[in-house]
PDB file of C-alpha atoms in Angstrom:
ATOM      1  CA  UNK I   1      29.710 -26.342 -25.104  1.00  0.00           C
ATOM      2  CA  UNK I   2      30.524 -23.407 -22.863  1.00  0.00           C
ATOM      3  CA  UNK I   3      33.506 -23.634 -20.524  1.00  0.00           C
ATOM      4  CA  UNK I   4      33.820 -22.177 -17.047  1.00  0.00           C
ATOM      5  CA  UNK I   5      35.650 -18.888 -16.755  1.00  0.00           C
ATOM      6  CA  UNK I   6      39.274 -18.591 -15.713  1.00  0.00           C
ATOM      7  CA  UNK I   7      38.213 -16.970 -12.462  1.00  0.00           C
ATOM      8  CA  UNK I   8      35.962 -19.921 -11.582  1.00  0.00           C
ATOM      9  CA  UNK I   9      38.702 -22.424 -12.452  1.00  0.00           C
ATOM     10  CA  UNK I  10      41.213 -20.591 -10.306  1.00  0.00           C
ATOM     11  CA  UNK I  11      38.820 -20.498  -7.347  1.00  0.00           C
ATOM     12  CA  UNK I  12      38.155 -24.250  -7.572  1.00  0.00           C
ATOM     13  CA  UNK I  13      41.845 -25.125  -7.859  1.00  0.00           C
ATOM     14  CA  UNK I  14      42.801 -22.919  -4.911  1.00  0.00           C
ATOM     15  CA  UNK I  15      40.137 -24.484  -2.712  1.00  0.00           C
ATOM     16  CA  UNK I  16      41.369 -27.959  -3.639  1.00  0.00           C
ATOM     17  CA  UNK I  17      44.953 -27.004  -2.816  1.00  0.00           C
ATOM     18  CA  UNK I  18      43.988 -25.663   0.596  1.00  0.00           C
ATOM     19  CA  UNK I  19      42.065 -28.826   1.467  1.00  0.00           C
ATOM     20  CA  UNK I  20      44.864 -31.113   0.211  1.00  0.00           C
ATOM     21  CA  UNK I  21      47.405 -29.176   2.272  1.00  0.00           C
ATOM     22  CA  UNK I  22      45.265 -29.603   5.367  1.00  0.00           C
ATOM     23  CA  UNK I  23      45.071 -33.341   4.665  1.00  0.00           C
ATOM     24  CA  UNK I  24      48.815 -33.600   4.164  1.00  0.00           C
ATOM     25  CA  UNK I  25      49.885 -31.798   7.335  1.00  0.00           C
ATOM     26  CA  UNK I  26      47.278 -33.481   9.509  1.00  0.00           C
ATOM     27  CA  UNK I  27      47.742 -36.970   8.060  1.00  0.00           C
ATOM     28  CA  UNK I  28      49.385 -38.440  11.135  1.00  0.00           C
ATOM     29  CA  UNK I  29      47.407 -36.505  13.742  1.00  0.00           C
ATOM     30  CA  UNK I  30      43.915 -36.575  12.235  1.00  0.00           C
ATOM     31  CA  UNK I  31      41.386 -39.261  12.907  1.00  0.00           C
ATOM     32  CA  UNK I  32      39.827 -41.400  10.236  1.00  0.00           C
ATOM     33  CA  UNK I  33      36.603 -39.350  10.453  1.00  0.00           C
ATOM     34  CA  UNK I  34      38.409 -36.061   9.707  1.00  0.00           C
ATOM     35  CA  UNK I  35      40.212 -37.581   6.743  1.00  0.00           C
ATOM     36  CA  UNK I  36      36.921 -38.909   5.390  1.00  0.00           C
ATOM     37  CA  UNK I  37      35.266 -35.497   5.638  1.00  0.00           C
ATOM     38  CA  UNK I  38      38.147 -33.789   3.856  1.00  0.00           C
ATOM     39  CA  UNK I  39      38.190 -36.407   1.140  1.00  0.00           C
ATOM     40  CA  UNK I  40      34.443 -35.967   0.578  1.00  0.00           C
ATOM     41  CA  UNK I  41      34.991 -32.222   0.175  1.00  0.00           C
ATOM     42  CA  UNK I  42      37.578 -32.866  -2.509  1.00  0.00           C
ATOM     43  CA  UNK I  43      35.214 -35.185  -4.380  1.00  0.00           C
ATOM     44  CA  UNK I  44      32.453 -32.540  -4.223  1.00  0.00           C
ATOM     45  CA  UNK I  45      34.835 -30.006  -5.711  1.00  0.00           C
ATOM     46  CA  UNK I  46      35.639 -32.401  -8.530  1.00  0.00           C
ATOM     47  CA  UNK I  47      31.925 -32.817  -9.267  1.00  0.00           C
ATOM     48  CA  UNK I  48      31.400 -29.055  -9.215  1.00  0.00           C
ATOM     49  CA  UNK I  49      34.337 -28.530 -11.554  1.00  0.00           C
ATOM     50  CA  UNK I  50      32.915 -31.050 -14.033  1.00  0.00           C
ATOM     51  CA  UNK I  51      29.494 -29.419 -13.704  1.00  0.00           C
ATOM     52  CA  UNK I  52      30.950 -26.019 -14.625  1.00  0.00           C
ATOM     53  CA  UNK I  53      32.393 -27.490 -17.813  1.00  0.00           C
ATOM     54  CA  UNK I  54      29.247 -29.406 -18.724  1.00  0.00           C
ATOM     55  CA  UNK I  55      26.525 -26.764 -18.284  1.00  0.00           C
ATOM     56  CA  UNK I  56      26.108 -24.320 -21.170  1.00  0.00           C
ATOM     57  CA  UNK I  57      26.254 -20.603 -20.507  1.00  0.00           C
ATOM     58  CA  UNK I  58      22.939 -19.072 -19.551  1.00  0.00           C
ATOM     59  CA  UNK I  59      21.226 -17.273 -22.404  1.00  0.00           C
ATOM     60  CA  UNK I  60      19.042 -14.289 -21.534  1.00  0.00           C
ATOM     61  CA  UNK I  61      15.378 -14.610 -22.354  1.00  0.00           C
ATOM     62  CA  UNK I  62      13.884 -12.539 -25.106  1.00  0.00           C
ATOM     63  CA  UNK I  63      11.747  -9.765 -23.654  1.00  0.00           C
ATOM     64  CA  UNK I  64       8.390  -8.835 -25.133  1.00  0.00           C
ATOM     65  CA  UNK I  65       8.144  -5.408 -26.784  1.00  0.00           C
ATOM     66  CA  UNK I  66       4.653  -5.869 -28.208  1.00  0.00           C
ATOM     67  CA  UNK I  67       3.058  -3.147 -26.058  1.00  0.00           C
ATOM     68  CA  UNK I  68       5.467  -0.393 -27.084  1.00  0.00           C
ATOM     69  CA  UNK I  69       5.836  -1.571 -30.711  1.00  0.00           C
ATOM     70  CA  UNK I  70       2.181  -2.187 -31.523  1.00  0.00           C
ATOM     71  CA  UNK I  71       0.106  -0.975 -28.570  1.00  0.00           C
ATOM     72  CA  UNK I  72       1.338   2.609 -28.765  1.00  0.00           C
ATOM     73  CA  UNK I  73       0.611   2.812 -32.485  1.00  0.00           C
ATOM     74  CA  UNK I  74      -2.931   1.506 -32.059  1.00  0.00           C
ATOM     75  CA  UNK I  75      -3.843   3.840 -29.198  1.00  0.00           C
ATOM     76  CA  UNK I  76      -6.514   6.443 -29.703  1.00  0.00           C
ATOM     77  CA  UNK I  77      -5.508  10.039 -29.064  1.00  0.00           C
ATOM     78  CA  UNK I  78      -7.218  10.170 -25.651  1.00  0.00           C
ATOM     79  CA  UNK I  79      -5.521   6.895 -24.630  1.00  0.00           C
ATOM     80  CA  UNK I  80      -2.134   8.234 -25.681  1.00  0.00           C
ATOM     81  CA  UNK I  81      -2.635  11.386 -23.615  1.00  0.00           C
ATOM     82  CA  UNK I  82      -3.839   9.343 -20.625  1.00  0.00           C
ATOM     83  CA  UNK I  83      -0.694   7.185 -20.719  1.00  0.00           C
ATOM     84  CA  UNK I  84       1.972   9.752 -21.576  1.00  0.00           C
ATOM     85  CA  UNK I  85       0.336  13.097 -20.617  1.00  0.00           C
ATOM     86  CA  UNK I  86       1.184  14.507 -24.070  1.00  0.00           C
ATOM     87  CA  UNK I  87      -0.497  14.558 -27.446  1.00  0.00           C
ATOM     88  CA  UNK I  88       1.210  12.793 -30.352  1.00  0.00           C
ATOM     89  CA  UNK I  89       2.432  16.056 -32.008  1.00  0.00           C
ATOM     90  CA  UNK I  90       3.870  17.239 -28.683  1.00  0.00           C
ATOM     91  CA  UNK I  91       5.476  13.840 -28.149  1.00  0.00           C
ATOM     92  CA  UNK I  92       7.162  13.964 -31.560  1.00  0.00           C
ATOM     93  CA  UNK I  93       8.347  17.520 -30.928  1.00  0.00           C
ATOM     94  CA  UNK I  94       9.837  16.494 -27.582  1.00  0.00           C
ATOM     95  CA  UNK I  95      11.658  13.561 -29.206  1.00  0.00           C
ATOM     96  CA  UNK I  96      13.195  15.858 -31.821  1.00  0.00           C
ATOM     97  CA  UNK I  97      14.347  18.306 -29.136  1.00  0.00           C
ATOM     98  CA  UNK I  98      15.957  15.589 -27.024  1.00  0.00           C
ATOM     99  CA  UNK I  99      17.484  13.649 -29.914  1.00  0.00           C
ATOM    100  CA  UNK I 100      20.971  15.272 -29.731  1.00  0.00           C
ATOM    101  CA  UNK I 101      21.517  14.093 -26.131  1.00  0.00           C
ATOM    102  CA  UNK I 102      19.638  10.784 -26.109  1.00  0.00           C
ATOM    103  CA  UNK I 103      20.459   9.126 -29.447  1.00  0.00           C
ATOM    104  CA  UNK I 104      22.904   6.208 -29.206  1.00  0.00           C
ATOM    105  CA  UNK I 105      25.030   4.513 -31.867  1.00  0.00           C
ATOM    106  CA  UNK I 106      24.336   0.935 -32.932  1.00  0.00           C
ATOM    107  CA  UNK I 107      27.026  -1.615 -32.074  1.00  0.00           C
ATOM    108  CA  UNK I 108      27.663  -5.183 -33.153  1.00  0.00           C
ATOM    109  CA  UNK I 109      27.034  -6.380 -29.592  1.00  0.00           C
ATOM    110  CA  UNK I 110      23.514  -5.070 -29.033  1.00  0.00           C
ATOM    111  CA  UNK I 111      20.704  -2.988 -30.459  1.00  0.00           C
ATOM    112  CA  UNK I 112      20.200   0.428 -28.933  1.00  0.00           C
ATOM    113  CA  UNK I 113      16.924   1.752 -27.558  1.00  0.00           C
ATOM    114  CA  UNK I 114      15.419   4.371 -29.870  1.00  0.00           C
ATOM    115  CA  UNK I 115      14.859   7.970 -28.804  1.00  0.00           C
ATOM    116  CA  UNK I 116      11.093   7.553 -29.091  1.00  0.00           C
ATOM    117  CA  UNK I 117      11.109   4.568 -26.761  1.00  0.00           C
ATOM    118  CA  UNK I 118      13.400   6.364 -24.283  1.00  0.00           C
ATOM    119  CA  UNK I 119      11.083   9.377 -24.147  1.00  0.00           C
ATOM    120  CA  UNK I 120       8.000   7.156 -23.892  1.00  0.00           C
ATOM    121  CA  UNK I 121       9.514   5.206 -20.984  1.00  0.00           C
ATOM    122  CA  UNK I 122      10.341   8.422 -19.124  1.00  0.00           C
ATOM    123  CA  UNK I 123       6.918  10.000 -19.676  1.00  0.00           C
ATOM    124  CA  UNK I 124       5.166   6.766 -18.698  1.00  0.00           C
ATOM    125  CA  UNK I 125       7.221   6.554 -15.497  1.00  0.00           C
ATOM    126  CA  UNK I 126       6.675  10.204 -14.538  1.00  0.00           C
ATOM    127  CA  UNK I 127       3.022  10.362 -15.567  1.00  0.00           C
ATOM    128  CA  UNK I 128       1.787   7.137 -13.981  1.00  0.00           C
ATOM    129  CA  UNK I 129       3.760   7.138 -10.729  1.00  0.00           C
ATOM    130  CA  UNK I 130       4.922   3.529 -11.105  1.00  0.00           C
ATOM    131  CA  UNK I 131       8.155   1.687 -10.333  1.00  0.00           C
ATOM    132  CA  UNK I 132      11.036   0.759 -12.651  1.00  0.00           C
ATOM    133  CA  UNK I 133      10.038  -2.900 -12.878  1.00  0.00           C
ATOM    134  CA  UNK I 134       6.613  -2.069 -14.314  1.00  0.00           C
ATOM    135  CA  UNK I 135       8.190   0.206 -16.926  1.00  0.00           C
ATOM    136  CA  UNK I 136      10.753  -2.474 -17.789  1.00  0.00           C
ATOM    137  CA  UNK I 137       8.033  -5.090 -18.293  1.00  0.00           C
ATOM    138  CA  UNK I 138       5.934  -2.781 -20.463  1.00  0.00           C
ATOM    139  CA  UNK I 139       8.807  -1.768 -22.742  1.00  0.00           C
ATOM    140  CA  UNK I 140      10.715  -5.048 -22.857  1.00  0.00           C
ATOM    141  CA  UNK I 141      13.979  -4.007 -21.188  1.00  0.00           C
ATOM    142  CA  UNK I 142      15.850  -4.907 -18.016  1.00  0.00           C
ATOM    143  CA  UNK I 143      15.080  -3.052 -14.795  1.00  0.00           C
ATOM    144  CA  UNK I 144      18.590  -1.575 -14.677  1.00  0.00           C
ATOM    145  CA  UNK I 145      18.232  -0.414 -18.294  1.00  0.00           C
ATOM    146  CA  UNK I 146      14.903   1.270 -17.537  1.00  0.00           C
ATOM    147  CA  UNK I 147      16.419   3.048 -14.530  1.00  0.00           C
ATOM    148  CA  UNK I 148      19.428   4.264 -16.541  1.00  0.00           C
ATOM    149  CA  UNK I 149      17.299   5.471 -19.479  1.00  0.00           C
ATOM    150  CA  UNK I 150      14.819   7.344 -17.262  1.00  0.00           C
ATOM    151  CA  UNK I 151      17.595   9.135 -15.369  1.00  0.00           C
ATOM    152  CA  UNK I 152      19.438   9.998 -18.577  1.00  0.00           C
ATOM    153  CA  UNK I 153      16.332  11.281 -20.365  1.00  0.00           C
ATOM    154  CA  UNK I 154      15.191  13.307 -17.350  1.00  0.00           C
ATOM    155  CA  UNK I 155      18.601  14.979 -17.201  1.00  0.00           C
ATOM    156  CA  UNK I 156      18.359  15.767 -20.923  1.00  0.00           C
ATOM    157  CA  UNK I 157      14.936  17.339 -20.390  1.00  0.00           C
ATOM    158  CA  UNK I 158      16.315  19.542 -17.618  1.00  0.00           C
ATOM    159  CA  UNK I 159      19.430  20.541 -19.573  1.00  0.00           C
ATOM    160  CA  UNK I 160      17.677  21.291 -22.882  1.00  0.00           C
ATOM    161  CA  UNK I 161      14.149  22.444 -22.064  1.00  0.00           C
ATOM    162  CA  UNK I 162      14.538  24.314 -18.761  1.00  0.00           C
ATOM    163  CA  UNK I 163      16.439  27.311 -20.196  1.00  0.00           C
ATOM    164  CA  UNK I 164      13.903  27.579 -23.013  1.00  0.00           C
ATOM    165  CA  UNK I 165      10.601  27.176 -21.197  1.00  0.00           C
ATOM    166  CA  UNK I 166      11.177  28.027 -17.504  1.00  0.00           C
ATOM    167  CA  UNK I 167      12.631  31.520 -17.311  1.00  0.00           C
ATOM    168  CA  UNK I 168      11.766  34.659 -15.382  1.00  0.00           C
ATOM    169  CA  UNK I 169      11.142  37.944 -17.275  1.00  0.00           C
ATOM    170  CA  UNK I 170      14.360  39.864 -17.870  1.00  0.00           C
ATOM    171  CA  UNK I 171      13.263  42.939 -19.833  1.00  0.00           C
ATOM    172  CA  UNK I 172      10.397  45.426 -19.882  1.00  0.00           C
ATOM    173  CA  UNK I 173       8.492  43.675 -22.663  1.00  0.00           C
ATOM    174  CA  UNK I 174       8.540  40.341 -20.806  1.00  0.00           C
ATOM    175  CA  UNK I 175       7.504  42.026 -17.543  1.00  0.00           C
ATOM    176  CA  UNK I 176       4.540  43.704 -19.243  1.00  0.00           C
ATOM    177  CA  UNK I 177       3.503  40.424 -20.867  1.00  0.00           C
ATOM    178  CA  UNK I 178       3.596  38.634 -17.488  1.00  0.00           C
ATOM    179  CA  UNK I 179       1.668  41.432 -15.770  1.00  0.00           C
ATOM    180  CA  UNK I 180      -0.978  41.327 -18.511  1.00  0.00           C
ATOM    181  CA  UNK I 181      -1.804  37.716 -17.585  1.00  0.00           C
ATOM    182  CA  UNK I 182      -2.783  38.925 -14.089  1.00  0.00           C
ATOM    183  CA  UNK I 183      -4.353  42.220 -15.204  1.00  0.00           C
ATOM    184  CA  UNK I 184      -7.075  40.406 -17.127  1.00  0.00           C
ATOM    185  CA  UNK I 185      -7.956  38.635 -13.860  1.00  0.00           C
ATOM    186  CA  UNK I 186      -8.185  41.967 -12.024  1.00  0.00           C
ATOM    187  CA  UNK I 187      -4.867  41.519 -10.178  1.00  0.00           C
ATOM    188  CA  UNK I 188      -2.825  44.633 -10.985  1.00  0.00           C
ATOM    189  CA  UNK I 189       0.954  45.136 -10.709  1.00  0.00           C
ATOM    190  CA  UNK I 190       1.719  41.428 -10.326  1.00  0.00           C
ATOM    191  CA  UNK I 191       4.392  39.542 -12.263  1.00  0.00           C
ATOM    192  CA  UNK I 192       4.132  36.091 -10.663  1.00  0.00           C
ATOM    193  CA  UNK I 193       2.465  34.038  -7.943  1.00  0.00           C
ATOM    194  CA  UNK I 194       4.761  32.068  -5.628  1.00  0.00           C
ATOM    195  CA  UNK I 195       3.947  29.036  -3.494  1.00  0.00           C
ATOM    196  CA  UNK I 196       5.489  25.853  -2.155  1.00  0.00           C
ATOM    197  CA  UNK I 197       4.449  22.210  -2.300  1.00  0.00           C
ATOM    198  CA  UNK I 198       5.514  19.065  -0.471  1.00  0.00           C
ATOM    199  CA  UNK I 199       6.501  16.046  -2.594  1.00  0.00           C
ATOM    200  CA  UNK I 200       6.005  12.858  -0.584  1.00  0.00           C
ATOM    201  CA  UNK I 201       9.023  10.512  -0.385  1.00  0.00           C
ATOM    202  CA  UNK I 202       9.987   7.349   1.476  1.00  0.00           C
ATOM    203  CA  UNK I 203      11.736   7.715   4.804  1.00  0.00           C
ATOM    204  CA  UNK I 204      15.433   8.465   4.116  1.00  0.00           C
ATOM    205  CA  UNK I 205      18.030   6.290   5.786  1.00  0.00           C
ATOM    206  CA  UNK I 206      20.123   9.316   6.820  1.00  0.00           C
ATOM    207  CA  UNK I 207      18.938  12.554   8.480  1.00  0.00           C
ATOM    208  CA  UNK I 208      15.317  11.410   8.244  1.00  0.00           C
ATOM    209  CA  UNK I 209      14.081  13.986  10.775  1.00  0.00           C
ATOM    210  CA  UNK I 210      15.086  16.809   8.419  1.00  0.00           C
ATOM    211  CA  UNK I 211      12.589  15.524   5.842  1.00  0.00           C
ATOM    212  CA  UNK I 212       9.655  15.049   8.240  1.00  0.00           C
ATOM    213  CA  UNK I 213       7.294  17.974   7.569  1.00  0.00           C
ATOM    214  CA  UNK I 214       4.595  19.607   9.681  1.00  0.00           C
ATOM    215  CA  UNK I 215       1.889  17.633   7.864  1.00  0.00           C
ATOM    216  CA  UNK I 216       3.135  14.362   9.293  1.00  0.00           C
ATOM    217  CA  UNK I 217       5.041  12.661   6.449  1.00  0.00           C
ATOM    218  CA  UNK I 218       8.462  12.717   4.772  1.00  0.00           C
ATOM    219  CA  UNK I 219       8.874  15.059   1.815  1.00  0.00           C
ATOM    220  CA  UNK I 220      11.057  17.401  -0.183  1.00  0.00           C
ATOM    221  CA  UNK I 221       9.996  20.946  -0.957  1.00  0.00           C
ATOM    222  CA  UNK I 222       9.155  22.418  -4.337  1.00  0.00           C
ATOM    223  CA  UNK I 223       8.929  26.194  -4.775  1.00  0.00           C
ATOM    224  CA  UNK I 224       7.357  27.504  -7.958  1.00  0.00           C
ATOM    225  CA  UNK I 225       6.549  30.902  -9.452  1.00  0.00           C
ATOM    226  CA  UNK I 226       3.859  31.073 -12.151  1.00  0.00           C
ATOM    227  CA  UNK I 227       2.304  33.764 -14.295  1.00  0.00           C
ATOM    228  CA  UNK I 228      -1.429  34.337 -14.646  1.00  0.00           C
ATOM    229  CA  UNK I 229      -1.741  31.554 -17.241  1.00  0.00           C
ATOM    230  CA  UNK I 230      -0.141  28.962 -14.971  1.00  0.00           C
ATOM    231  CA  UNK I 231       3.181  28.944 -16.838  1.00  0.00           C
ATOM    232  CA  UNK I 232       6.204  28.364 -14.615  1.00  0.00           C
ATOM    233  CA  UNK I 233       8.666  31.247 -14.458  1.00  0.00           C
ATOM    234  CA  UNK I 234      11.005  29.828 -11.787  1.00  0.00           C
ATOM    235  CA  UNK I 235      11.371  26.472 -10.016  1.00  0.00           C
ATOM    236  CA  UNK I 236      13.468  25.454  -7.022  1.00  0.00           C
ATOM    237  CA  UNK I 237      13.311  21.930  -5.611  1.00  0.00           C
ATOM    238  CA  UNK I 238      15.123  19.458  -3.365  1.00  0.00           C
ATOM    239  CA  UNK I 239      15.191  21.016   0.102  1.00  0.00           C
ATOM    240  CA  UNK I 240      14.103  18.908   3.125  1.00  0.00           C
ATOM    241  CA  UNK I 241      10.426  19.109   4.016  1.00  0.00           C
ATOM    242  CA  UNK I 242      11.021  20.406   7.553  1.00  0.00           C
ATOM    243  CA  UNK I 243      12.413  23.817   6.544  1.00  0.00           C
ATOM    244  CA  UNK I 244      10.161  26.885   6.433  1.00  0.00           C
ATOM    245  CA  UNK I 245       8.931  28.367   3.152  1.00  0.00           C
ATOM    246  CA  UNK I 246      10.692  31.668   3.926  1.00  0.00           C
ATOM    247  CA  UNK I 247      13.999  29.869   4.447  1.00  0.00           C
ATOM    248  CA  UNK I 248      13.605  28.042   1.154  1.00  0.00           C
ATOM    249  CA  UNK I 249      12.885  31.342  -0.586  1.00  0.00           C
ATOM    250  CA  UNK I 250      16.112  32.822   0.770  1.00  0.00           C
ATOM    251  CA  UNK I 251      18.061  29.811  -0.521  1.00  0.00           C
ATOM    252  CA  UNK I 252      16.461  29.742  -3.975  1.00  0.00           C
ATOM    253  CA  UNK I 253      18.060  30.971  -7.165  1.00  0.00           C
ATOM    254  CA  UNK I 254      15.206  33.446  -7.609  1.00  0.00           C
ATOM    255  CA  UNK I 255      16.070  35.242  -4.350  1.00  0.00           C
ATOM    256  CA  UNK I 256      19.757  35.427  -5.251  1.00  0.00           C
ATOM    257  CA  UNK I 257      18.914  36.923  -8.656  1.00  0.00           C
ATOM    258  CA  UNK I 258      16.711  39.522  -6.978  1.00  0.00           C
ATOM    259  CA  UNK I 259      19.501  40.502  -4.568  1.00  0.00           C
ATOM    260  CA  UNK I 260      21.905  40.805  -7.477  1.00  0.00           C
ATOM    261  CA  UNK I 261      19.333  43.035  -9.218  1.00  0.00           C
ATOM    262  CA  UNK I 262      19.212  40.719 -12.176  1.00  0.00           C
ATOM    263  CA  UNK I 263      15.444  40.334 -11.858  1.00  0.00           C
ATOM    264  CA  UNK I 264      12.853  42.914 -10.753  1.00  0.00           C
TER     265      UNK I 264
END
């Protein structure tokens, strides 16, 4: 049988001592009613102490992982793309790229979550626009575990894939290749198309007026530059929705690189 922790024992004993001390010093002054109340409190503490020793420690329930273990394998290709926004070959390639930063070692205390499941949880969360609890129920993990895995995997995606896939042209060959994507659409002498977008968020608890945009809701700003094929060349995100697009441009990394004559 499980025993109560040392911290619980200490708390019970200290409470009993305080009550007994009150009884002792007020023995002559207190009425019979006060003494009865204090004595009842002591008896309740005794019952609670015995209850701590009698009840076994709570054992966590086993979570179902049937959907991610069997459901993902049985999905048709179009179902897989609808759920995770990637084809199976692209999903496997992404897992291999993120493996160095997301793989965890097995321990005697618990089984680790595989890289494939971590990536699937993150893609499912980002692609479906759902909350952490829904992801946790689908993949058989705790809500806190789902939150930690999604944040960790998203950071790995940014650290590993951003330098490889989101980069502005830096030499003549890359400039000509970017301009060719617009030239075929009869837009000459153009390297990229720039625009901003508002990402809707919940009302922040602090400085909420800074995030209230001209469209009538709370948001953060995303600025993107794409080539003629829709491939991102530069991304800047996180500024409050109330600031002007020109101000965001001046604060972006793209503008600083242009001033430093690194780009263009």
